[in-house]
CSV table of C-alpha atoms and ligand atoms in Angstrom, one decimal:
chain,number,residue,atom,x,y,z
O,1338,MET,CA,-45.2,65.8,22.3
O,1339,THR,CA,-40.7,66.5,21.6
O,1340,ALA,CA,-38.9,63.2,23.4
O,1341,ALA,CA,-36.1,66.7,24.2
O,1342,ALA,CA,-39.5,67.5,27.0
O,1343,THR,CA,-41.5,65.7,28.8
O,1344,PHE,CA,-44.6,67.4,30.0
O,1345,GLU,CA,-43.4,67.7,33.5
O,1346,GLN,CA,-40.0,69.5,31.9
O,1347,VAL,CA,-42.1,72.1,30.7
O,1348,ALA,CA,-44.1,73.4,34.0
O,1349,ASP,CA,-39.6,72.8,35.2
O,1350,ASN,CA,-39.3,75.3,32.4
O,1351,ILE,CA,-41.8,78.1,32.5
O,1352,ALA,CA,-41.6,78.8,36.7
O,1353,ARG,CA,-37.3,78.6,35.9
O,1354,ILE,CA,-37.3,81.2,33.3
O,1355,ARG,CA,-40.5,83.4,35.2
O,1356,GLN,CA,-38.2,83.9,38.5
O,1357,THR,CA,-35.8,85.4,35.5
O,1358,VAL,CA,-38.3,87.5,33.5
O,1359,PRO,CA,-40.0,90.8,34.8
O,1360,PRO,CA,-44.3,90.0,35.7
O,1361,THR,CA,-44.9,93.2,33.4
O,1362,VAL,CA,-42.6,90.8,29.9
O,1363,ARG,CA,-45.5,88.6,28.2
O,1364,ILE,CA,-43.9,85.3,27.9
O,1365,VAL,CA,-45.2,84.1,24.3
O,1366,ALA,CA,-44.5,80.2,24.2
O,1367,VAL,CA,-44.7,79.7,20.5
O,1368,THR,CA,-46.3,76.1,19.7
O,1369,LYS,CA,-45.3,76.0,16.4
O,1370,LYS,CA,-45.0,72.4,15.2
O,1371,LEU,CA,-45.4,71.5,18.2
O,1372,PRO,CA,-49.5,68.4,19.5
O,1373,SER,CA,-52.4,70.8,20.8
O,1374,ALA,CA,-50.4,68.8,23.9
O,1375,ALA,CA,-47.5,71.1,24.1
O,1376,ILE,CA,-50.1,74.2,24.0
O,1377,ARG,CA,-51.8,71.6,27.5
O,1378,ALA,CA,-49.1,71.7,29.7
O,1379,ALA,CA,-48.2,75.3,28.9
O,1380,TYR,CA,-51.7,76.5,30.1
O,1381,ASN,CA,-51.8,73.8,33.0
O,1382,ALA,CA,-48.0,75.8,33.7
O,1383,GLY,CA,-49.7,79.0,33.7
O,1384,LEU,CA,-49.3,80.0,30.4
O,1385,ARG,CA,-51.8,82.1,28.3
O,1386,ASP,CA,-50.7,83.6,25.5
O,1387,PHE,CA,-49.1,81.6,22.7
O,1388,GLY,CA,-47.9,82.3,19.6
O,1389,GLU,CA,-47.9,80.2,16.6
O,1390,SER,CA,-46.5,80.6,13.2
O,1391,GLN,CA,-49.1,79.3,10.5
O,1392,VAL,CA,-52.9,79.9,10.5
O,1393,GLN,CA,-53.9,76.0,9.3
O,1394,GLU,CA,-52.1,74.0,12.2
O,1395,ALA,CA,-53.4,77.2,14.6
O,1396,LEU,CA,-56.8,76.6,14.0
O,1397,THR,CA,-56.1,72.5,13.7
O,1398,LYS,CA,-55.4,73.0,17.5
O,1399,GLN,CA,-57.3,76.1,18.4
O,1400,ARG,CA,-60.2,73.3,17.8
O,1401,GLU,CA,-58.6,70.8,19.6
O,1402,LEU,CA,-58.0,73.1,22.5
O,1403,GLN,CA,-62.0,74.6,22.7
O,1404,ASP,CA,-62.0,74.4,26.6
O,1405,LEU,CA,-59.0,76.3,26.8
O,1406,ALA,CA,-61.4,79.9,26.4
O,1407,ASP,CA,-59.3,81.6,28.0
O,1408,ILE,CA,-56.2,81.8,25.9
O,1409,THR,CA,-54.4,85.2,24.3
O,1410,TRP,CA,-53.5,83.6,20.0
O,1411,HIS,CA,-50.7,85.4,18.0
O,1412,MET,CA,-49.7,85.2,14.8
O,1413,ILE,CA,-45.5,85.9,14.7
O,1414,GLY,CA,-45.0,84.2,11.8
O,1415,HIS,CA,-45.3,85.6,7.9
O,1416,LEU,CA,-48.6,86.2,6.9
O,1417,GLN,CA,-50.3,85.6,3.4
O,1418,THR,CA,-53.0,88.4,2.4
O,1419,ASN,CA,-55.4,85.4,1.6
O,1420,LYS,CA,-55.0,84.2,4.9
O,1421,ALA,CA,-56.3,87.6,6.2
O,1422,LYS,CA,-60.0,86.8,7.8
O,1423,GLN,CA,-58.7,83.7,9.4
O,1424,VAL,CA,-56.9,85.1,10.9
O,1425,LEU,CA,-58.4,88.2,12.5
O,1426,GLU,CA,-61.3,85.9,13.2
O,1427,HIS,CA,-59.4,83.4,15.4
O,1428,PHE,CA,-56.4,85.5,16.7
O,1429,HIS,CA,-55.7,88.3,19.4
O,1430,TRP,CA,-52.3,89.1,18.1
O,1431,ILE,CA,-50.1,89.3,14.5
O,1432,HIS,CA,-46.5,90.1,15.2
O,1433,ALA,CA,-45.6,90.2,11.6
O,1434,VAL,CA,-47.2,93.0,9.7
O,1435,ASP,CA,-44.6,92.6,7.1
O,1436,SER,CA,-46.3,95.3,4.4
O,1437,LEU,CA,-48.1,98.4,4.1
O,1438,ARG,CA,-50.7,95.8,1.8
O,1439,LEU,CA,-51.8,93.0,4.1
O,1440,ALA,CA,-52.2,96.1,6.8
O,1441,GLN,CA,-54.4,97.5,3.9
O,1442,LYS,CA,-56.3,93.9,4.1
O,1443,LEU,CA,-56.6,93.5,7.9
O,1444,ASN,CA,-57.5,97.1,8.1
O,1445,GLN,CA,-60.7,96.4,5.7
O,1446,LEU,CA,-61.4,93.1,6.7
O,1447,ALA,CA,-62.0,94.6,11.1
O,1448,ALA,CA,-63.4,97.6,9.6
O,1449,ASP,CA,-66.1,94.9,7.5
O,1450,ARG,CA,-66.4,92.8,10.6
O,1451,GLY,CA,-66.1,95.4,13.2
O,1452,GLN,CA,-63.2,93.0,15.0
O,1453,LEU,CA,-60.4,93.8,16.3
O,1454,LEU,CA,-56.7,92.9,16.2
O,1455,GLN,CA,-53.7,93.5,17.3
O,1456,CYS,CA,-51.0,95.0,15.5
O,1457,CYS,CA,-46.8,94.8,15.5
O,1458,LEU,CA,-44.7,95.9,12.8
O,1459,GLN,CA,-42.3,93.9,12.4
O,1460,VAL,CA,-39.6,95.5,11.1
O,1461,LYS,CA,-35.1,95.2,10.5
O,1462,MET,CA,-33.5,97.3,12.5
O,1463,VAL,CA,-29.8,96.8,10.5
O,1464,PRO,CA,-30.6,94.8,6.4
O,1465,ASP,CA,-31.3,90.9,7.0
O,1466,PRO,CA,-32.2,90.3,2.8
O,1467,PRO,CA,-34.1,86.7,3.3
O,1468,LYS,CA,-36.5,88.4,5.9
O,1469,TYR,CA,-39.0,89.4,5.5
O,1470,GLY,CA,-39.9,92.7,7.5
O,1471,PHE,CA,-40.0,96.6,6.7
O,1472,GLU,CA,-36.9,98.6,6.2
O,1473,LEU,CA,-36.4,101.3,7.7
O,1474,GLU,CA,-36.4,104.1,5.0
O,1475,GLU,CA,-39.3,101.7,4.5
O,1476,LEU,CA,-41.5,102.0,7.0
O,1477,TRP,CA,-40.9,105.8,7.2
O,1478,SER,CA,-42.7,106.2,4.6
O,1479,ALA,CA,-45.7,104.0,5.2
O,1480,LEU,CA,-46.1,105.0,8.2
O,1481,PRO,CA,-48.8,107.9,8.0
O,1482,HIS,CA,-51.1,104.9,5.2
O,1483,LEU,CA,-50.9,102.8,7.8
O,1484,ASP,CA,-51.5,105.1,10.5
O,1485,ASP,CA,-55.4,105.3,8.0
O,1486,CYS,CA,-55.8,101.8,8.8
O,1487,HIS,CA,-57.4,102.9,12.0
O,1488,HIS,CA,-59.8,99.4,12.6
O,1489,LEU,CA,-56.6,98.3,13.3
O,1490,SER,CA,-55.2,98.9,17.3
O,1491,TRP,CA,-51.0,99.3,16.6
O,1492,ALA,CA,-49.8,97.9,19.7
O,1493,GLY,CA,-46.4,98.1,18.7
O,1494,LEU,CA,-43.0,96.9,17.0
O,1495,MET,CA,-41.3,93.7,16.7
O,1496,THR,CA,-37.9,92.6,15.2
O,1497,ILE,CA,-35.8,88.9,14.7
O,1498,PRO,CA,-31.8,89.6,14.2
O,1499,PRO,CA,-31.1,88.2,11.7
O,1500,LEU,CA,-29.2,85.0,11.9
O,1501,HIS,CA,-25.8,84.2,13.6
O,1502,THR,CA,-26.0,87.6,15.2
O,1503,PRO,CA,-23.7,86.7,17.8
O,1504,ALA,CA,-26.4,87.5,21.1
O,1505,PRO,CA,-24.5,89.8,23.3
O,1506,GLU,CA,-25.1,91.7,20.0
O,1507,THR,CA,-28.5,91.1,20.1
O,1508,GLU,CA,-29.0,93.7,23.0
O,1509,GLY,CA,-28.1,97.4,20.7
O,1510,ILE,CA,-30.5,95.7,18.3
O,1511,PHE,CA,-33.0,95.3,20.4
O,1512,CYS,CA,-32.6,99.4,22.4
O,1513,GLN,CA,-33.1,100.4,18.5
O,1514,ALA,CA,-35.4,99.2,18.0
O,1515,ARG,CA,-37.0,100.4,21.3
O,1516,ALA,CA,-35.7,104.1,19.9
O,1517,LEU,CA,-37.6,103.7,16.7
O,1518,ALA,CA,-40.1,102.8,18.4
O,1519,ASP,CA,-40.7,106.1,20.9
O,1520,GLN,CA,-39.4,108.2,17.3
O,1521,ILE,CA,-42.3,107.0,15.5
O,1522,ASN,CA,-44.8,107.5,18.7
O,1523,ARG,CA,-43.3,111.7,19.4
O,1524,ALA,CA,-43.6,112.0,15.9
O,1525,GLY,CA,-47.6,113.5,15.3
O,1526,PHE,CA,-49.7,110.2,14.0
O,1527,ALA,CA,-53.2,109.7,15.5
O,1528,HIS,CA,-53.8,106.5,16.0
O,1529,LEU,CA,-49.7,104.8,16.0
O,1530,ASN,CA,-49.9,104.0,19.8
O,1531,LEU,CA,-47.0,101.7,19.7
O,1532,GLN,CA,-46.1,100.9,23.7
O,1533,GLN,CA,-44.8,97.1,22.3
O,1534,LEU,CA,-41.6,95.3,22.0
O,1535,SER,CA,-42.1,92.1,21.0
O,1536,MET,CA,-38.7,90.8,20.6
O,1537,GLY,CA,-36.5,88.2,22.2
O,1538,MET,CA,-36.4,84.4,21.6
O,1539,SER,CA,-34.3,81.6,23.5
O,1540,SER,CA,-31.6,82.4,22.6
O,1541,ASP,CA,-31.8,86.6,22.9
O,1542,TYR,CA,-34.7,86.9,25.6
O,1543,PRO,CA,-32.0,88.6,28.5
O,1544,TYR,CA,-31.1,90.6,26.0
O,1545,ALA,CA,-34.0,92.0,25.1
O,1546,ILE,CA,-35.9,92.4,28.1
O,1547,ALA,CA,-32.9,95.0,29.1
O,1548,ALA,CA,-33.6,96.5,26.7
O,1549,GLY,CA,-36.7,97.9,27.0
O,1550,ALA,CA,-39.2,94.0,25.7
O,1551,THR,CA,-42.8,93.9,26.7
O,1552,MET,CA,-43.0,89.8,24.3
O,1553,ILE,CA,-41.0,87.7,24.2
O,1554,ARG,CA,-41.6,84.8,21.9
O,1555,LEU,CA,-40.3,81.0,23.1
O,1556,GLY,CA,-40.6,78.1,22.1
O,1557,THR,CA,-37.6,76.0,21.6
O,1558,ILE,CA,-36.2,76.3,26.1
O,1559,LEU,CA,-39.7,76.1,27.1
O,1560,PHE,CA,-40.4,73.0,24.7
O,1561,GLY,CA,-37.2,71.5,23.4
O,1562,PRO,CA,-35.4,70.7,19.8
O,1563,ARG,CA,-39.1,71.2,17.5
O,1564,PRO,CA,-40.1,68.4,15.2
O,1565,SER,CA,-38.7,69.2,11.8
K,1625,LIG,C1,-40.2,80.0,15.9
K,1625,LIG,C2,-40.7,81.4,16.5
K,1625,LIG,C3,-39.3,81.8,17.8
K,1625,LIG,C4,-39.4,81.2,18.8
K,1625,LIG,O1,-38.0,80.0,18.1
K,1625,LIG,P1,-37.9,80.0,19.7
K,1625,LIG,O2,-35.6,80.2,19.6
K,1625,LIG,O3,-37.2,78.4,19.6
K,1625,LIG,O4,-37.9,80.0,20.8
K,1625,LIG,C5,-39.8,83.1,18.4
K,1625,LIG,N1,-40.4,84.4,17.4
K,1625,LIG,C6,-40.7,83.4,15.7
K,1625,LIG,C7,-41.3,84.7,14.7
K,1625,LIG,C8,-40.5,82.6,15.2
K,1625,LIG,O5,-40.4,81.9,13.8
């Protein structure tokens, strides 16, 4: 647990934020760099969706939390293809499918093993060189090939505005992501039905909800500052 938030504060934070989030929006508690005790505290306060950004770290915590069998695990960070198998085996969702190569690797593993993974495509709505994710043009040319990866469940889009975007300006970016998902859904791909929008973090989630987010990924606002 960080010094910033005790278990009781975590429960208070969750209760307070819940009141501002429509019940249809899934809160994914981001617990990277936090101990499994933090996950347990949030679980006891009612959350069931947890997001991690590193495979090894997540697997350690999953072992410590085996008794909490109804957790839905979300991989939210950039994934190297050599970790794809572990994600398929130990996670229900992956939010950051950011290349065709990764999608094809996951698809091949899913076909071999008969496991289903809910996938979001990470897309950069505005150019943002340091970040992972599909550029728009790159995404459109990849879509027919992603559509061929039909052993995966293509659930939605994920986006993160460039660092230091003023929060009120994020809403426009999030609205563009929603419009893009609609556009893709209308384009007639057999396996791309993107109903989920994973967008919004501690600093900008109200704007993401206003723009139609279905999943918000919250860390700091629930647990306090992360240990570095
Ligand atoms: C760390 C992280 C979050 C949570 O960020 P906070 O600002 O602490 O809410 C959300 N999404 C991703 C992809 C992250 O890596």
